[in-house]
Short mmCIF file of N, CA, C and O in Angstrom, two decimals:
data_model
loop_
_atom_site.label_atom_id
_atom_site.label_comp_id
_atom_site.label_asym_id
_atom_site.label_seq_id
_atom_site.Cartn_x
_atom_site.Cartn_y
_atom_site.Cartn_z
N SER K 84 0.76 -1.18 -0.15
CA SER K 84 -0.04 0.06 -0.12
C SER K 84 0.93 1.17 0.05
O SER K 84 1.83 1.25 0.40
N ASN K 85 0.42 2.46 -0.24
CA ASN K 85 1.10 3.54 -0.60
C ASN K 85 1.12 4.23 0.92
O ASN K 85 0.07 4.96 1.16
N SER K 86 2.23 4.54 1.50
CA SER K 86 2.03 5.43 2.54
C SER K 86 1.86 6.70 2.50
O SER K 86 1.66 7.44 3.78
N SER K 87 1.88 7.54 1.34
CA SER K 87 1.12 8.43 1.03
C SER K 87 -0.33 8.91 1.87
O SER K 87 -0.68 9.79 2.05
N SER K 88 -0.99 7.66 1.90
CA SER K 88 -2.43 7.63 2.37
C SER K 88 -2.29 8.14 3.82
O SER K 88 -3.48 7.93 4.43
N LEU K 89 -0.90 7.82 4.38
CA LEU K 89 -1.02 7.79 5.74
C LEU K 89 -0.91 9.00 6.51
O LEU K 89 -0.55 9.62 7.54
N ILE K 90 -0.93 10.20 5.11
CA ILE K 90 -0.26 11.58 5.85
C ILE K 90 -1.76 12.05 6.16
O ILE K 90 -2.94 11.76 5.73
N LYS K 91 -1.99 12.48 7.41
CA LYS K 91 -3.05 13.08 8.10
C LYS K 91 -2.81 14.39 8.07
O LYS K 91 -1.88 15.14 8.47
N VAL K 92 -3.99 15.19 8.01
CA VAL K 92 -4.37 16.80 7.76
C VAL K 92 -5.37 16.91 8.73
O VAL K 92 -6.44 16.23 8.74
N TYR K 93 -5.31 17.61 9.97
CA TYR K 93 -6.18 17.84 11.11
C TYR K 93 -6.17 19.42 11.54
O TYR K 93 -5.20 19.67 11.33
N PRO K 94 -7.28 19.99 11.75
CA PRO K 94 -8.74 19.25 11.84
C PRO K 94 -9.18 19.47 10.45
O PRO K 94 -8.60 20.01 9.70
N ALA K 95 -10.11 18.81 10.13
CA ALA K 95 -10.77 18.82 8.45
C ALA K 95 -11.51 20.16 8.77
O ALA K 95 -11.57 20.48 7.41
N ILE K 96 -12.18 20.55 9.53
CA ILE K 96 -12.61 21.97 9.27
C ILE K 96 -11.93 22.98 10.14
O ILE K 96 -11.63 22.79 11.38
N ILE K 97 -11.27 23.99 9.44
CA ILE K 97 -10.45 25.09 10.37
C ILE K 97 -11.26 26.22 10.40
O ILE K 97 -11.66 26.76 9.41
N LYS K 98 -11.03 26.47 11.66
CA LYS K 98 -11.77 27.81 12.30
C LYS K 98 -10.69 28.90 12.20
O LYS K 98 -11.00 29.94 12.05
N GLY K 99 -9.46 28.62 12.09
CA GLY K 99 -8.38 29.72 12.33
C GLY K 99 -7.72 29.63 11.20
O GLY K 99 -8.20 29.80 10.21
N ARG K 100 -6.34 29.78 11.21
CA ARG K 100 -5.63 29.85 10.28
C ARG K 100 -4.22 28.87 10.17
O ARG K 100 -3.27 29.09 9.68
N THR K 101 -4.63 27.93 11.16
CA THR K 101 -3.74 26.65 11.30
C THR K 101 -3.87 25.36 11.02
O THR K 101 -5.26 25.14 11.54
N PHE K 102 -3.27 24.44 10.50
CA PHE K 102 -3.62 23.08 10.79
C PHE K 102 -2.53 22.20 10.83
O PHE K 102 -1.46 22.92 10.94
N ASN K 103 -2.81 20.99 11.32
CA ASN K 103 -1.62 20.29 11.88
C ASN K 103 -1.60 19.15 10.50
O ASN K 103 -2.36 18.75 9.93
N LEU K 104 -0.19 18.60 10.14
CA LEU K 104 -0.25 17.73 9.28
C LEU K 104 1.07 16.70 10.02
O LEU K 104 1.74 16.91 11.02
N SER K 105 0.47 15.58 9.87
CA SER K 105 1.09 14.37 10.54
C SER K 105 1.89 13.49 9.29
O SER K 105 1.01 13.12 8.07
N LEU K 106 3.05 13.53 9.12
CA LEU K 106 3.92 12.86 7.91
C LEU K 106 4.71 11.45 8.25
O LEU K 106 5.55 12.04 9.00
N PRO K 107 4.40 10.58 7.39
CA PRO K 107 5.05 9.13 8.09
C PRO K 107 6.33 9.19 7.45
O PRO K 107 7.05 8.22 8.03
N VAL K 108 6.71 9.96 6.26
CA VAL K 108 8.13 9.83 5.73
C VAL K 108 8.34 11.36 5.14
O VAL K 108 7.15 12.04 5.14
N PRO K 109 9.51 11.78 5.01
CA PRO K 109 9.91 12.80 4.71
C PRO K 109 9.03 13.28 3.56
O PRO K 109 8.81 12.93 2.55
N ALA K 110 8.53 14.87 3.90
CA ALA K 110 7.70 15.17 2.49
C ALA K 110 8.39 16.64 2.25
O ALA K 110 9.23 17.16 3.01
N ASN K 111 8.37 17.00 0.90
CA ASN K 111 8.97 17.95 0.24
C ASN K 111 8.19 19.27 -0.10
O ASN K 111 8.75 20.58 0.06
N LYS K 112 6.99 18.93 -0.47
CA LYS K 112 6.05 20.13 -1.05
C LYS K 112 4.60 20.04 -0.44
O LYS K 112 4.26 18.68 -0.40
N LEU K 113 4.07 21.30 -0.26
CA LEU K 113 2.54 21.14 0.19
C LEU K 113 1.94 22.34 -0.62
O LEU K 113 2.76 23.30 -0.62
N GLN K 114 0.80 21.91 -1.13
CA GLN K 114 0.20 22.93 -1.55
C GLN K 114 -1.32 22.99 -1.29
O GLN K 114 -1.76 21.99 -1.09
N VAL K 115 -2.16 24.06 -1.30
CA VAL K 115 -3.30 24.24 -0.57
C VAL K 115 -4.10 24.87 -2.01
O VAL K 115 -3.84 25.93 -2.69
N VAL K 116 -5.37 24.08 -2.46
CA VAL K 116 -5.80 24.56 -3.97
C VAL K 116 -7.15 24.72 -3.56
O VAL K 116 -7.56 23.80 -2.95
N ASN K 117 -7.59 25.82 -4.14
CA ASN K 117 -9.27 25.75 -4.15
C ASN K 117 -10.18 25.31 -5.14
O ASN K 117 -9.44 24.21 -5.92
N SER K 118 -11.22 25.58 -5.11
CA SER K 118 -12.27 24.41 -5.47
C SER K 118 -12.04 24.66 -7.08
O SER K 118 -12.79 23.93 -8.06
N THR K 119 -11.56 25.93 -7.52
CA THR K 119 -11.40 25.99 -9.07
C THR K 119 -9.88 25.68 -9.47
O THR K 119 -9.66 25.87 -10.82
N GLY K 120 -9.31 24.93 -8.64
CA GLY K 120 -8.10 24.62 -8.90
C GLY K 120 -6.94 25.21 -9.02
O GLY K 120 -5.74 25.25 -9.29
N SER K 121 -7.01 26.77 -8.30
CA SER K 121 -5.93 27.64 -8.04
C SER K 121 -5.05 27.18 -6.87
O SER K 121 -5.69 27.02 -6.06
N VAL K 122 -3.65 27.28 -7.14
CA VAL K 122 -2.90 27.14 -5.90
C VAL K 122 -2.81 28.13 -5.15
O VAL K 122 -2.43 29.55 -5.69
N VAL K 123 -3.60 28.32 -3.78
CA VAL K 123 -3.76 29.34 -2.85
C VAL K 123 -2.36 29.61 -1.71
O VAL K 123 -2.29 30.72 -1.11
N PHE K 124 -2.04 28.60 -1.85
CA PHE K 124 -0.83 28.41 -0.92
C PHE K 124 0.35 27.24 -1.06
O PHE K 124 0.03 26.32 -1.58
N GLU K 125 1.35 27.56 -0.83
CA GLU K 125 2.43 26.66 -1.23
C GLU K 125 3.80 26.83 -0.36
O GLU K 125 4.08 27.98 -0.09
N ARG K 126 4.22 25.75 0.17
CA ARG K 126 5.22 25.83 1.34
C ARG K 126 6.30 24.51 1.08
O ARG K 126 5.60 23.57 0.60
N ASN K 127 7.56 24.91 0.78
CA ASN K 127 8.36 23.92 0.71
C ASN K 127 8.81 23.26 2.37
O ASN K 127 8.59 23.90 3.34
N LEU K 128 8.33 21.83 2.29
CA LEU K 128 8.48 21.29 3.78
C LEU K 128 9.99 20.78 3.97
O LEU K 128 10.01 20.33 5.38
N ASN K 129 11.00 20.99 3.03
CA ASN K 129 12.35 20.63 3.58
C ASN K 129 12.42 19.15 4.30
O ASN K 129 13.09 19.15 5.14
N ASN K 130 11.80 18.42 3.69
CA ASN K 130 11.85 17.09 4.12
C ASN K 130 11.12 16.76 5.68
O ASN K 130 12.03 15.81 6.28
N ALA K 131 10.49 17.61 6.02
CA ALA K 131 9.87 17.44 7.22
C ALA K 131 8.97 15.96 7.56
O ALA K 131 8.83 15.38 6.45
N ILE K 132 9.42 15.68 8.80
CA ILE K 132 8.54 14.22 8.96
C ILE K 132 8.02 14.49 10.01
O ILE K 132 8.47 15.37 11.21
N GLY K 133 6.82 13.67 10.60
CA GLY K 133 6.50 13.72 11.84
C GLY K 133 5.44 14.96 11.97
O GLY K 133 4.57 15.06 10.92
N ALA K 134 4.96 15.62 13.20
CA ALA K 134 4.00 16.44 13.02
C ALA K 134 4.34 17.82 12.90
O ALA K 134 5.46 18.21 13.17
N THR K 135 3.83 18.32 12.01
CA THR K 135 4.24 20.14 11.43
C THR K 135 2.72 20.87 11.44
O THR K 135 1.87 20.15 11.04
N ILE K 136 3.03 21.71 12.12
CA ILE K 136 1.98 23.03 12.31
C ILE K 136 1.92 23.57 10.81
O ILE K 136 3.25 24.57 10.51
N ILE K 137 0.92 23.67 9.89
CA ILE K 137 1.07 24.90 8.61
C ILE K 137 0.17 26.00 9.04
O ILE K 137 -1.02 25.87 9.59
N ASN K 138 0.63 27.33 8.96
CA ASN K 138 0.05 28.72 9.11
C ASN K 138 -0.23 28.89 7.96
O ASN K 138 0.55 29.35 6.95
N LEU K 139 -1.54 29.48 7.95
CA LEU K 139 -2.21 29.62 6.12
C LEU K 139 -2.25 31.18 6.07
O LEU K 139 -2.56 31.74 7.17
N PRO K 140 -2.40 31.39 5.10
CA PRO K 140 -2.79 32.98 4.80
C PRO K 140 -4.47 33.11 5.04
O PRO K 140 -4.81 32.15 5.14
N ALA K 141 -4.93 34.50 5.16
CA ALA K 141 -6.36 34.65 5.31
C ALA K 141 -6.97 34.11 4.08
O ALA K 141 -6.69 34.33 2.81
N LEU K 142 -7.97 32.79 3.85
CA LEU K 142 -8.45 32.32 2.76
C LEU K 142 -9.94 32.25 2.90
O LEU K 142 -10.58 32.44 4.16
N SER K 143 -10.64 32.47 1.98
CA SER K 143 -11.97 32.58 2.01
C SER K 143 -12.63 31.32 2.40
O SER K 143 -12.07 30.37 2.23
N LYS K 144 -13.93 31.20 2.92
CA LYS K 144 -14.61 30.36 3.55
C LYS K 144 -14.65 29.05 2.21
O LYS K 144 -15.15 29.83 0.96
N GLY K 145 -14.60 27.77 2.82
CA GLY K 145 -14.69 27.03 1.58
C GLY K 145 -14.09 25.73 1.49
O GLY K 145 -13.28 25.65 2.84
N ILE K 146 -14.06 24.94 0.42
CA ILE K 146 -13.33 23.75 0.55
C ILE K 146 -12.07 23.86 -0.33
O ILE K 146 -12.07 24.30 -1.36
N TYR K 147 -11.14 23.10 0.22
CA TYR K 147 -9.93 23.28 -0.46
C TYR K 147 -9.41 21.98 -0.28
O TYR K 147 -9.55 21.17 0.50
N ILE K 148 -8.22 21.65 -1.21
CA ILE K 148 -7.51 20.51 -1.07
C ILE K 148 -5.96 20.65 -0.70
O ILE K 148 -5.51 21.47 -1.29
N VAL K 149 -5.57 19.72 0.04
CA VAL K 149 -3.96 19.83 0.55
C VAL K 149 -3.22 18.76 0.07
O VAL K 149 -3.69 17.83 0.08
N GLN K 150 -2.51 19.12 -0.94
CA GLN K 150 -1.70 18.17 -1.57
C GLN K 150 -0.35 18.24 -1.00
O GLN K 150 0.28 19.31 -0.75
N VAL K 151 0.27 17.05 -0.64
CA VAL K 151 1.62 16.67 -0.21
C VAL K 151 2.18 15.82 -1.00
O VAL K 151 1.84 14.98 -1.24
N TRP K 152 3.63 16.42 -1.34
CA TRP K 152 4.35 15.40 -1.84
C TRP K 152 5.49 14.70 -1.11
O TRP K 152 6.07 15.58 -0.30
N ASP K 153 5.70 13.56 -1.12
CA ASP K 153 6.54 12.78 -0.70
C ASP K 153 7.34 11.71 -1.42
O ASP K 153 7.05 12.01 -2.73
N GLU K 154 7.98 10.71 -1.01
CA GLU K 154 8.98 9.90 -1.99
C GLU K 154 8.06 8.93 -2.34
O GLU K 154 8.17 8.35 -3.34
N ASN K 155 6.75 8.75 -2.21
CA ASN K 155 5.75 7.90 -2.85
C ASN K 155 4.75 8.82 -3.75
O ASN K 155 4.02 8.06 -4.28
N GLY K 156 5.17 9.81 -3.81
CA GLY K 156 4.28 10.58 -4.84
C GLY K 156 3.54 11.58 -4.14
O GLY K 156 3.60 12.21 -2.93
N ALA K 157 2.32 12.02 -4.71
CA ALA K 157 1.27 13.06 -4.11
C ALA K 157 0.03 12.46 -3.51
O ALA K 157 -0.38 11.67 -3.75
N SER K 158 -0.39 13.28 -2.30
CA SER K 158 -1.48 12.68 -1.43
C SER K 158 -2.30 14.07 -1.42
O SER K 158 -1.70 15.09 -1.46
N ALA K 159 -3.71 13.81 -1.46
CA ALA K 159 -4.61 14.90 -1.37
C ALA K 159 -5.82 14.78 -0.20
O ALA K 159 -6.10 13.40 -0.21
N SER K 160 -5.95 15.83 0.49
CA SER K 160 -6.95 15.75 1.47
C SER K 160 -7.54 16.89 1.61
O SER K 160 -7.28 17.94 1.13
N LYS K 161 -8.99 16.75 1.79
CA LYS K 161 -9.89 17.77 1.71
C LYS K 161 -10.13 18.67 3.20
O LYS K 161 -10.02 17.89 4.25
N ILE K 162 -9.92 19.79 3.10
CA ILE K 162 -10.08 20.73 4.33
C ILE K 162 -11.42 21.73 4.09
O ILE K 162 -11.40 21.99 2.90
N ILE K 163 -11.77 22.14 5.11
CA ILE K 163 -12.90 23.07 5.04
C ILE K 163 -12.69 24.18 5.90
O ILE K 163 -12.40 23.96 6.97
N VAL K 164 -12.42 25.70 5.24
CA VAL K 164 -11.88 26.75 5.93
C VAL K 164 -13.39 27.51 6.34
O VAL K 164 -14.34 27.55 5.50
N ASP K 165 -13.73 27.66 7.52
CA ASP K 165 -14.87 28.03 7.98
C ASP K 165 -14.90 29.51 8.66
O ASP K 165 -14.40 29.57 9.47
#
């Protein structure tokens, strides 16, 4: 199985401007993509592993996809900014 699927993004509903990332293997890049497919935030993770806090810019309320790249490829998780 692909361990990319073990990447956890939480909470799924974001009330403030931070979320947590749990990375089972070193990850090198994160993107947050809006519902129209535009990248609204990008961060180099510098091979971060384990628990990482991501600080977001002010985003409009809505559904976003968090994409994380690691040695296994890309994984995508849905978040809601409320």
